[in-house]
PDB file of N, CA and C in Angstrom:
ATOM      1  N   TYR Q   1       0.725  -1.148  -0.065  1.00 83.00           N
ATOM      2  CA  TYR Q   1       0.037   0.056   0.259  1.00 83.00           C
ATOM      3  C   TYR Q   1       0.817   1.139  -0.055  1.00 83.00           C
ATOM      4  N   ALA Q   2       2.030   1.067   0.095  1.00 83.00           N
ATOM      5  CA  ALA Q   2       3.044   2.208   0.248  1.00 83.00           C
ATOM      6  C   ALA Q   2       3.276   2.895  -1.180  1.00 83.00           C
ATOM      7  N   ASN Q   3       3.216   4.006  -1.342  1.00 83.00           N
ATOM      8  CA  ASN Q   3       3.601   4.976  -2.621  1.00 83.00           C
ATOM      9  C   ASN Q   3       5.067   4.940  -2.853  1.00 83.00           C
ATOM     10  N   ARG Q   4       5.458   4.498  -3.753  1.00 84.00           N
ATOM     11  CA  ARG Q   4       6.781   4.139  -4.059  1.00 84.00           C
ATOM     12  C   ARG Q   4       7.544   5.787  -4.314  1.00 84.00           C
ATOM     13  N   HIS Q   5       6.452   6.663  -5.048  1.00 80.00           N
ATOM     14  CA  HIS Q   5       7.131   7.748  -5.109  1.00 80.00           C
ATOM     15  C   HIS Q   5       7.251   8.724  -4.064  1.00 80.00           C
ATOM     16  N   ARG Q   6       6.617   8.634  -2.936  1.00 86.00           N
ATOM     17  CA  ARG Q   6       6.347   9.208  -1.763  1.00 86.00           C
ATOM     18  C   ARG Q   6       7.472   8.838  -0.644  1.00 86.00           C
ATOM     19  N   LEU Q   7       7.799   7.609  -0.729  1.00 86.00           N
ATOM     20  CA  LEU Q   7       8.666   7.037   0.330  1.00 86.00           C
ATOM     21  C   LEU Q   7       9.977   7.696   0.741  1.00 86.00           C
ATOM     22  N   ALA Q   8      10.731   8.252  -0.537  1.00 81.00           N
ATOM     23  CA  ALA Q   8      11.823   9.135  -0.186  1.00 81.00           C
ATOM     24  C   ALA Q   8      11.503  10.071   0.621  1.00 81.00           C
ATOM     25  N   ASN Q   9      10.505  10.950   0.368  1.00 84.00           N
ATOM     26  CA  ASN Q   9      10.276  12.309   0.836  1.00 84.00           C
ATOM     27  C   ASN Q   9       9.391  12.013   2.366  1.00 84.00           C
ATOM     28  N   ASP Q  10       8.519  11.278   2.314  1.00 86.00           N
ATOM     29  CA  ASP Q  10       7.612  10.907   3.563  1.00 86.00           C
ATOM     30  C   ASP Q  10       7.612   9.639   3.754  1.00 86.00           C
ATOM     31  N   PRO Q  11       8.329   8.831   4.456  1.00 85.00           N
ATOM     32  CA  PRO Q  11       8.367   7.338   4.647  1.00 85.00           C
ATOM     33  C   PRO Q  11       7.181   7.190   5.521  1.00 85.00           C
ATOM     34  N   PHE Q  12       6.462   8.146   6.212  1.00 88.00           N
ATOM     35  CA  PHE Q  12       5.240   7.853   7.054  1.00 88.00           C
ATOM     36  C   PHE Q  12       4.193   8.281   6.237  1.00 88.00           C
ATOM     37  N   HIS Q  13       4.184   8.340   5.210  1.00 86.00           N
ATOM     38  CA  HIS Q  13       2.859   9.036   4.203  1.00 86.00           C
ATOM     39  C   HIS Q  13       1.924   7.870   4.567  1.00 86.00           C
ATOM     40  N   TYR Q  14       0.678   8.375   4.184  1.00 89.00           N
ATOM     41  CA  TYR Q  14      -0.847   7.627   4.357  1.00 89.00           C
ATOM     42  C   TYR Q  14      -1.053   6.432   3.657  1.00 89.00           C
ATOM     43  N   ARG Q  15      -1.090   5.324   4.269  1.00 90.00           N
ATOM     44  CA  ARG Q  15      -1.393   4.149   3.107  1.00 90.00           C
ATOM     45  C   ARG Q  15      -2.780   3.915   2.958  1.00 90.00           C
ATOM     46  N   ASN Q  16      -3.507   3.881   1.982  1.00 87.00           N
ATOM     47  CA  ASN Q  16      -5.088   3.783   1.971  1.00 87.00           C
ATOM     48  C   ASN Q  16      -5.357   2.192   2.055  1.00 87.00           C
ATOM     49  N   VAL Q  17      -5.240   1.582   2.844  1.00 89.00           N
ATOM     50  CA  VAL Q  17      -5.568   0.195   3.011  1.00 89.00           C
ATOM     51  C   VAL Q  17      -6.929  -0.130   2.514  1.00 89.00           C
ATOM     52  N   THR Q  18      -7.046  -0.624   1.220  1.00 89.00           N
ATOM     53  CA  THR Q  18      -8.475  -0.840   0.542  1.00 89.00           C
ATOM     54  C   THR Q  18      -9.259  -2.035   1.076  1.00 89.00           C
ATOM     55  N   LYS Q  19      -8.468  -3.054   1.319  1.00 91.00           N
ATOM     56  CA  LYS Q  19      -9.212  -4.516   1.548  1.00 91.00           C
ATOM     57  C   LYS Q  19      -9.571  -4.508   3.057  1.00 91.00           C
ATOM     58  N   ALA Q  20     -10.564  -4.812   3.018  1.00 92.00           N
ATOM     59  CA  ALA Q  20     -11.039  -4.669   4.683  1.00 92.00           C
ATOM     60  C   ALA Q  20     -10.327  -5.909   5.543  1.00 92.00           C
ATOM     61  N   ALA Q  21     -10.035  -6.829   4.951  1.00 94.00           N
ATOM     62  CA  ALA Q  21      -9.295  -8.183   5.830  1.00 94.00           C
ATOM     63  C   ALA Q  21      -8.087  -7.474   6.044  1.00 94.00           C
ATOM     64  N   ASP Q  22      -7.185  -6.817   5.196  1.00 92.00           N
ATOM     65  CA  ASP Q  22      -6.122  -6.494   5.468  1.00 92.00           C
ATOM     66  C   ASP Q  22      -5.893  -5.247   6.480  1.00 92.00           C
ATOM     67  N   GLN Q  23      -6.868  -4.449   6.276  1.00 91.00           N
ATOM     68  CA  GLN Q  23      -6.949  -3.371   7.434  1.00 91.00           C
ATOM     69  C   GLN Q  23      -7.370  -3.899   8.762  1.00 91.00           C
ATOM     70  N   GLN Q  24      -8.340  -4.894   8.963  1.00 94.00           N
ATOM     71  CA  GLN Q  24      -8.423  -5.663  10.340  1.00 94.00           C
ATOM     72  C   GLN Q  24      -7.397  -6.274  10.647  1.00 94.00           C
ATOM     73  N   ARG Q  25      -6.494  -6.981   9.852  1.00 95.00           N
ATOM     74  CA  ARG Q  25      -5.186  -7.697  10.319  1.00 95.00           C
ATOM     75  C   ARG Q  25      -4.325  -6.615  10.852  1.00 95.00           C
ATOM     76  N   VAL Q  26      -3.972  -5.834  10.198  1.00 93.00           N
ATOM     77  CA  VAL Q  26      -2.959  -4.597  10.532  1.00 93.00           C
ATOM     78  C   VAL Q  26      -3.478  -3.978  11.860  1.00 93.00           C
ATOM     79  N   THR Q  27      -4.826  -3.719  12.033  1.00 94.00           N
ATOM     80  CA  THR Q  27      -5.426  -3.051  13.234  1.00 94.00           C
ATOM     81  C   THR Q  27      -5.413  -3.979  14.300  1.00 94.00           C
ATOM     82  N   ASP Q  28      -5.345  -5.277  14.182  1.00 96.00           N
ATOM     83  CA  ASP Q  28      -5.507  -6.213  15.350  1.00 96.00           C
ATOM     84  C   ASP Q  28      -4.037  -6.317  15.842  1.00 96.00           C
ATOM     85  N   CYS Q  29      -3.050  -6.385  14.898  1.00 96.00           N
ATOM     86  CA  CYS Q  29      -1.861  -6.470  15.304  1.00 96.00           C
ATOM     87  C   CYS Q  29      -1.381  -5.444  16.004  1.00 96.00           C
ATOM     88  N   LEU Q  30      -1.612  -4.196  15.575  1.00 96.00           N
ATOM     89  CA  LEU Q  30      -1.274  -3.242  16.339  1.00 96.00           C
ATOM     90  C   LEU Q  30      -1.857  -3.087  17.584  1.00 96.00           C
ATOM     91  N   GLN Q  31      -3.058  -3.336  17.819  1.00 97.00           N
ATOM     92  CA  GLN Q  31      -3.501  -3.167  19.072  1.00 97.00           C
ATOM     93  C   GLN Q  31      -3.002  -4.235  19.934  1.00 97.00           C
ATOM     94  N   LYS Q  32      -2.655  -5.422  19.833  1.00 98.00           N
ATOM     95  CA  LYS Q  32      -1.966  -6.572  20.364  1.00 98.00           C
ATOM     96  C   LYS Q  32      -0.477  -6.022  20.828  1.00 98.00           C
ATOM     97  N   ALA Q  33       0.232  -5.545  19.778  1.00 97.00           N
ATOM     98  CA  ALA Q  33       1.561  -4.835  20.020  1.00 97.00           C
ATOM     99  C   ALA Q  33       1.757  -3.889  21.097  1.00 97.00           C
ATOM    100  N   PHE Q  34       0.646  -2.781  20.854  1.00 98.00           N
ATOM    101  CA  PHE Q  34       0.727  -1.756  21.985  1.00 98.00           C
ATOM    102  C   PHE Q  34       0.138  -2.254  23.078  1.00 98.00           C
ATOM    103  N   GLU Q  35      -0.724  -3.422  23.236  1.00 98.00           N
ATOM    104  CA  GLU Q  35      -0.967  -4.057  24.623  1.00 98.00           C
ATOM    105  C   GLU Q  35       0.200  -4.506  25.250  1.00 98.00           C
ATOM    106  N   SER Q  36       0.921  -5.336  24.464  1.00 97.00           N
ATOM    107  CA  SER Q  36       2.600  -5.881  24.937  1.00 97.00           C
ATOM    108  C   SER Q  36       3.193  -5.089  25.301  1.00 97.00           C
ATOM    109  N   ILE Q  37       3.563  -3.613  24.692  1.00 97.00           N
ATOM    110  CA  ILE Q  37       4.425  -2.487  24.842  1.00 97.00           C
ATOM    111  C   ILE Q  37       3.952  -2.195  26.430  1.00 97.00           C
ATOM    112  N   GLU Q  38       2.681  -1.782  26.508  1.00 97.00           N
ATOM    113  CA  GLU Q  38       2.174  -1.337  27.552  1.00 97.00           C
ATOM    114  C   GLU Q  38       2.614  -2.090  28.945  1.00 97.00           C
ATOM    115  N   GLN Q  39       2.277  -3.570  28.638  1.00 98.00           N
ATOM    116  CA  GLN Q  39       2.486  -4.530  29.750  1.00 98.00           C
ATOM    117  C   GLN Q  39       4.019  -4.490  30.133  1.00 98.00           C
ATOM    118  N   ALA Q  40       4.985  -4.370  28.961  1.00 97.00           N
ATOM    119  CA  ALA Q  40       6.379  -4.428  29.485  1.00 97.00           C
ATOM    120  C   ALA Q  40       6.710  -3.161  30.310  1.00 97.00           C
ATOM    121  N   LEU Q  41       6.165  -1.985  29.693  1.00 98.00           N
ATOM    122  CA  LEU Q  41       6.561  -0.705  30.430  1.00 98.00           C
ATOM    123  C   LEU Q  41       5.869  -0.842  31.765  1.00 98.00           C
ATOM    124  N   ALA Q  42       4.800  -1.452  32.070  1.00 98.00           N
ATOM    125  CA  ALA Q  42       4.090  -1.418  33.323  1.00 98.00           C
ATOM    126  C   ALA Q  42       5.091  -2.235  34.303  1.00 98.00           C
ATOM    127  N   LEU Q  43       5.740  -3.010  33.807  1.00 97.00           N
ATOM    128  CA  LEU Q  43       6.602  -3.796  34.606  1.00 97.00           C
ATOM    129  C   LEU Q  43       7.989  -3.256  34.842  1.00 97.00           C
ATOM    130  N   GLN Q  44       8.426  -2.600  33.668  1.00 97.00           N
ATOM    131  CA  GLN Q  44       9.801  -1.878  33.948  1.00 97.00           C
ATOM    132  C   GLN Q  44       9.770  -0.404  33.144  1.00 97.00           C
ATOM    133  N   PRO Q  45       9.305   0.555  33.766  1.00 97.00           N
ATOM    134  CA  PRO Q  45       8.973   1.654  33.045  1.00 97.00           C
ATOM    135  C   PRO Q  45      10.204   2.268  32.362  1.00 97.00           C
ATOM    136  N   ASP Q  46      11.309   1.842  32.721  1.00 96.00           N
ATOM    137  CA  ASP Q  46      12.781   2.427  32.173  1.00 96.00           C
ATOM    138  C   ASP Q  46      13.306   1.574  31.022  1.00 96.00           C
ATOM    139  N   TYR Q  47      12.418   0.754  30.426  1.00 97.00           N
ATOM    140  CA  TYR Q  47      12.883  -0.435  29.500  1.00 97.00           C
ATOM    141  C   TYR Q  47      13.024   0.310  28.136  1.00 97.00           C
ATOM    142  N   ALA Q  48      14.046   0.700  27.855  1.00 97.00           N
ATOM    143  CA  ALA Q  48      14.526   1.447  26.664  1.00 97.00           C
ATOM    144  C   ALA Q  48      14.048   0.949  25.295  1.00 97.00           C
ATOM    145  N   ASP Q  49      14.305  -0.347  25.293  1.00 97.00           N
ATOM    146  CA  ASP Q  49      13.714  -1.384  23.991  1.00 97.00           C
ATOM    147  C   ASP Q  49      12.248  -0.969  23.880  1.00 97.00           C
ATOM    148  N   ALA Q  50      11.601  -0.964  24.870  1.00 98.00           N
ATOM    149  CA  ALA Q  50      10.070  -1.138  24.964  1.00 98.00           C
ATOM    150  C   ALA Q  50       9.507   0.305  24.441  1.00 98.00           C
ATOM    151  N   TRP Q  51      10.227   1.368  24.801  1.00 98.00           N
ATOM    152  CA  TRP Q  51       9.995   2.682  24.328  1.00 98.00           C
ATOM    153  C   TRP Q  51      10.507   2.957  22.883  1.00 98.00           C
ATOM    154  N   SER Q  52      11.390   2.213  22.434  1.00 98.00           N
ATOM    155  CA  SER Q  52      11.865   2.404  21.011  1.00 98.00           C
ATOM    156  C   SER Q  52      10.618   1.816  20.174  1.00 98.00           C
ATOM    157  N   TYR Q  53      10.301   0.466  20.436  1.00 98.00           N
ATOM    158  CA  TYR Q  53       9.221  -0.070  19.736  1.00 98.00           C
ATOM    159  C   TYR Q  53       7.826   0.519  19.715  1.00 98.00           C
ATOM    160  N   ARG Q  54       7.726   1.148  21.060  1.00 98.00           N
ATOM    161  CA  ARG Q  54       6.297   2.106  21.049  1.00 98.00           C
ATOM    162  C   ARG Q  54       6.433   3.143  19.983  1.00 98.00           C
ATOM    163  N   SER Q  55       7.570   3.517  19.823  1.00 98.00           N
ATOM    164  CA  SER Q  55       7.745   5.040  18.859  1.00 98.00           C
ATOM    165  C   SER Q  55       7.555   4.359  17.401  1.00 98.00           C
ATOM    166  N   LEU Q  56       7.969   3.210  17.147  1.00 97.00           N
ATOM    167  CA  LEU Q  56       7.802   2.324  16.025  1.00 97.00           C
ATOM    168  C   LEU Q  56       6.178   2.133  15.823  1.00 97.00           C
ATOM    169  N   LEU Q  57       5.655   1.719  16.698  1.00 97.00           N
ATOM    170  CA  LEU Q  57       4.375   1.450  16.733  1.00 97.00           C
ATOM    171  C   LEU Q  57       3.398   2.605  16.388  1.00 97.00           C
ATOM    172  N   TYR Q  58       3.890   3.695  16.920  1.00 98.00           N
ATOM    173  CA  TYR Q  58       3.259   5.016  16.540  1.00 98.00           C
ATOM    174  C   TYR Q  58       3.457   5.289  15.178  1.00 98.00           C
ATOM    175  N   ARG Q  59       4.551   5.145  14.542  1.00 96.00           N
ATOM    176  CA  ARG Q  59       4.686   5.395  13.270  1.00 96.00           C
ATOM    177  C   ARG Q  59       3.938   4.589  12.397  1.00 96.00           C
ATOM    178  N   GLU Q  60       3.856   3.228  12.789  1.00 94.00           N
ATOM    179  CA  GLU Q  60       2.899   2.252  11.794  1.00 94.00           C
ATOM    180  C   GLU Q  60       1.448   2.798  11.930  1.00 94.00           C
ATOM    181  N   LYS Q  61       1.082   3.283  12.935  1.00 96.00           N
ATOM    182  CA  LYS Q  61      -0.508   3.588  13.301  1.00 96.00           C
ATOM    183  C   LYS Q  61      -0.549   5.108  12.210  1.00 96.00           C
ATOM    184  N   GLN Q  62       0.403   5.705  12.447  1.00 95.00           N
ATOM    185  CA  GLN Q  62       0.464   7.021  11.571  1.00 95.00           C
ATOM    186  C   GLN Q  62       0.321   6.667  10.106  1.00 95.00           C
ATOM    187  N   LYS Q  63       0.978   5.616   9.708  1.00 94.00           N
ATOM    188  CA  LYS Q  63       0.758   5.225   8.210  1.00 94.00           C
ATOM    189  C   LYS Q  63      -0.674   4.788   7.779  1.00 94.00           C
ATOM    190  N   LEU Q  64      -1.456   4.521   8.789  1.00 93.00           N
ATOM    191  CA  LEU Q  64      -2.835   3.731   8.618  1.00 93.00           C
ATOM    192  C   LEU Q  64      -3.766   5.152   8.860  1.00 93.00           C
ATOM    193  N   THR Q  65      -3.435   6.184   9.325  1.00 94.00           N
ATOM    194  CA  THR Q  65      -4.344   7.139   9.585  1.00 94.00           C
ATOM    195  C   THR Q  65      -4.506   8.293   8.576  1.00 94.00           C
ATOM    196  N   ALA Q  66      -5.761   8.593   8.195  1.00 93.00           N
ATOM    197  CA  ALA Q  66      -5.749   9.591   7.047  1.00 93.00           C
ATOM    198  C   ALA Q  66      -6.072  10.893   7.519  1.00 93.00           C
ATOM    199  N   SER Q  67      -6.459  11.286   8.615  1.00 95.00           N
ATOM    200  CA  SER Q  67      -6.452  12.775   9.259  1.00 95.00           C
ATOM    201  C   SER Q  67      -5.390  13.288   9.470  1.00 95.00           C
ATOM    202  N   PRO Q  68      -4.791  14.816   8.771  1.00 94.00           N
ATOM    203  CA  PRO Q  68      -3.659  15.216   9.162  1.00 94.00           C
ATOM    204  C   PRO Q  68      -3.577  15.756  10.818  1.00 94.00           C
ATOM    205  N   ALA Q  69      -4.332  16.028  11.344  1.00 97.00           N
ATOM    206  CA  ALA Q  69      -4.394  16.374  12.471  1.00 97.00           C
ATOM    207  C   ALA Q  69      -4.079  15.139  13.530  1.00 97.00           C
ATOM    208  N   ASP Q  70      -4.511  13.796  13.118  1.00 97.00           N
ATOM    209  CA  ASP Q  70      -4.479  12.840  13.930  1.00 97.00           C
ATOM    210  C   ASP Q  70      -3.172  12.261  13.646  1.00 97.00           C
ATOM    211  N   ARG Q  71      -2.515  12.447  12.201  1.00 95.00           N
ATOM    212  CA  ARG Q  71      -1.235  11.905  11.899  1.00 95.00           C
ATOM    213  C   ARG Q  71      -0.341  12.886  12.573  1.00 95.00           C
ATOM    214  N   GLN Q  72      -0.509  14.100  12.962  1.00 97.00           N
ATOM    215  CA  GLN Q  72       0.564  15.013  13.558  1.00 97.00           C
ATOM    216  C   GLN Q  72       0.644  14.523  15.026  1.00 97.00           C
ATOM    217  N   THR Q  73      -0.573  14.168  15.668  1.00 98.00           N
ATOM    218  CA  THR Q  73      -0.352  13.757  16.999  1.00 98.00           C
ATOM    219  C   THR Q  73       0.510  12.593  16.983  1.00 98.00           C
ATOM    220  N   LEU Q  74      -0.004  11.452  16.437  1.00 98.00           N
ATOM    221  CA  LEU Q  74       0.778  10.188  16.205  1.00 98.00           C
ATOM    222  C   LEU Q  74       2.556  10.394  15.900  1.00 98.00           C
ATOM    223  N   SER Q  75       2.642  11.386  15.010  1.00 97.00           N
ATOM    224  CA  SER Q  75       4.085  11.994  14.903  1.00 97.00           C
ATOM    225  C   SER Q  75       4.794  12.267  16.062  1.00 97.00           C
ATOM    226  N   GLN Q  76       3.948  13.315  16.740  1.00 98.00           N
ATOM    227  CA  GLN Q  76       4.393  13.804  18.207  1.00 98.00           C
ATOM    228  C   GLN Q  76       4.793  12.859  19.019  1.00 98.00           C
ATOM    229  N   GLN Q  77       3.781  11.650  19.126  1.00 98.00           N
ATOM    230  CA  GLN Q  77       4.005  10.507  20.232  1.00 98.00           C
ATOM    231  C   GLN Q  77       4.949   9.544  19.850  1.00 98.00           C
ATOM    232  N   ALA Q  78       5.306   9.678  18.670  1.00 98.00           N
ATOM    233  CA  ALA Q  78       6.487   8.637  18.243  1.00 98.00           C
ATOM    234  C   ALA Q  78       7.763   9.413  18.533  1.00 98.00           C
ATOM    235  N   GLU Q  79       7.781  10.716  18.224  1.00 98.00           N
ATOM    236  CA  GLU Q  79       8.848  11.566  18.602  1.00 98.00           C
ATOM    237  C   GLU Q  79       9.407  11.466  20.124  1.00 98.00           C
ATOM    238  N   GLU Q  80       8.238  11.730  20.872  1.00 98.00           N
ATOM    239  CA  GLU Q  80       8.468  11.832  22.323  1.00 98.00           C
ATOM    240  C   GLU Q  80       8.809  10.313  22.945  1.00 98.00           C
ATOM    241  N   ALA Q  81       8.379   9.405  22.217  1.00 98.00           N
ATOM    242  CA  ALA Q  81       8.892   7.940  22.746  1.00 98.00           C
ATOM    243  C   ALA Q  81      10.070   7.731  22.411  1.00 98.00           C
ATOM    244  N   ALA Q  82      10.632   8.235  21.201  1.00 98.00           N
ATOM    245  CA  ALA Q  82      12.025   7.943  20.700  1.00 98.00           C
ATOM    246  C   ALA Q  82      12.783   8.701  21.635  1.00 98.00           C
ATOM    247  N   ARG Q  83      12.456   9.851  21.892  1.00 98.00           N
ATOM    248  CA  ARG Q  83      13.433  10.684  22.998  1.00 98.00           C
ATOM    249  C   ARG Q  83      13.625   9.900  24.261  1.00 98.00           C
ATOM    250  N   ARG Q  84      12.383   9.692  24.698  1.00 98.00           N
ATOM    251  CA  ARG Q  84      12.623   8.874  25.901  1.00 98.00           C
ATOM    252  C   ARG Q  84      13.525   7.298  26.003  1.00 98.00           C
ATOM    253  N   ALA Q  85      13.438   6.886  24.882  1.00 98.00           N
ATOM    254  CA  ALA Q  85      14.374   5.677  24.615  1.00 98.00           C
ATOM    255  C   ALA Q  85      15.898   6.202  24.515  1.00 98.00           C
ATOM    256  N   ILE Q  86      15.973   7.252  23.760  1.00 98.00           N
ATOM    257  CA  ILE Q  86      17.510   7.648  23.763  1.00 98.00           C
ATOM    258  C   ILE Q  86      17.975   8.288  25.136  1.00 98.00           C
ATOM    259  N   GLU Q  87      16.990   8.827  25.919  1.00 97.00           N
ATOM    260  CA  GLU Q  87      17.443   9.170  27.021  1.00 97.00           C
ATOM    261  C   GLU Q  87      17.915   8.199  27.749  1.00 97.00           C
ATOM    262  N   LEU Q  88      16.862   7.143  28.036  1.00 97.00           N
ATOM    263  CA  LEU Q  88      17.450   5.843  28.780  1.00 97.00           C
ATOM    264  C   LEU Q  88      18.581   5.020  28.270  1.00 97.00           C
ATOM    265  N   ILE Q  89      18.701   4.980  27.134  1.00 96.00           N
ATOM    266  CA  ILE Q  89      20.018   4.369  26.666  1.00 96.00           C
ATOM    267  C   ILE Q  89      21.322   5.127  27.043  1.00 96.00           C
ATOM    268  N   ALA Q  90      20.920   6.559  27.137  1.00 96.00           N
ATOM    269  CA  ALA Q  90      22.272   7.426  27.478  1.00 96.00           C
ATOM    270  C   ALA Q  90      22.612   7.253  29.069  1.00 96.00           C
ATOM    271  N   LYS Q  91      21.434   7.234  29.511  1.00 95.00           N
ATOM    272  CA  LYS Q  91      21.297   7.019  31.128  1.00 95.00           C
ATOM    273  C   LYS Q  91      22.198   5.855  31.466  1.00 95.00           C
ATOM    274  N   GLN Q  92      21.685   4.626  30.677  1.00 92.00           N
ATOM    275  CA  GLN Q  92      22.263   3.247  30.938  1.00 92.00           C
ATOM    276  C   GLN Q  92      23.971   3.248  30.703  1.00 92.00           C
ATOM    277  N   ARG Q  93      24.303   3.890  29.590  1.00 93.00           N
ATOM    278  CA  ARG Q  93      25.481   4.020  29.066  1.00 93.00           C
ATOM    279  C   ARG Q  93      26.495   4.892  30.321  1.00 93.00           C
ATOM    280  N   GLU Q  94      25.934   5.823  30.798  1.00 93.00           N
ATOM    281  CA  GLU Q  94      26.587   6.582  31.816  1.00 93.00           C
ATOM    282  C   GLU Q  94      26.874   5.684  33.131  1.00 93.00           C
ATOM    283  N   GLN Q  95      25.867   4.802  33.492  1.00 91.00           N
ATOM    284  CA  GLN Q  95      25.998   3.935  34.518  1.00 91.00           C
ATOM    285  C   GLN Q  95      27.051   2.855  34.394  1.00 91.00           C
ATOM    286  N   LYS Q  96      27.407   2.643  33.301  1.00 81.00           N
ATOM    287  CA  LYS Q  96      28.330   1.515  32.926  1.00 81.00           C
ATOM    288  C   LYS Q  96      29.618   2.034  33.287  1.00 81.00           C
TER     289      LYS Q  96
END
């Protein structure tokens, strides 16, 4: 569903998933992935890898969202999660 012409300039561009089965499959996968990440962070809030994956999940959700305002919100959430992951990794390196 990716537009090859837009990938270079906008890797997170909207993908219009036209097949209902594909849309349901990806929605289910994202929901389960977010649930797993939330469980991991509930157990260990400083788990840098979980924050990194959370960022990636927000990006995947962004690709499936048509609304520009919602896409912007997801982009901000992805950036915040990525910053948190980077902060935690830096903190872990300092402690070593």
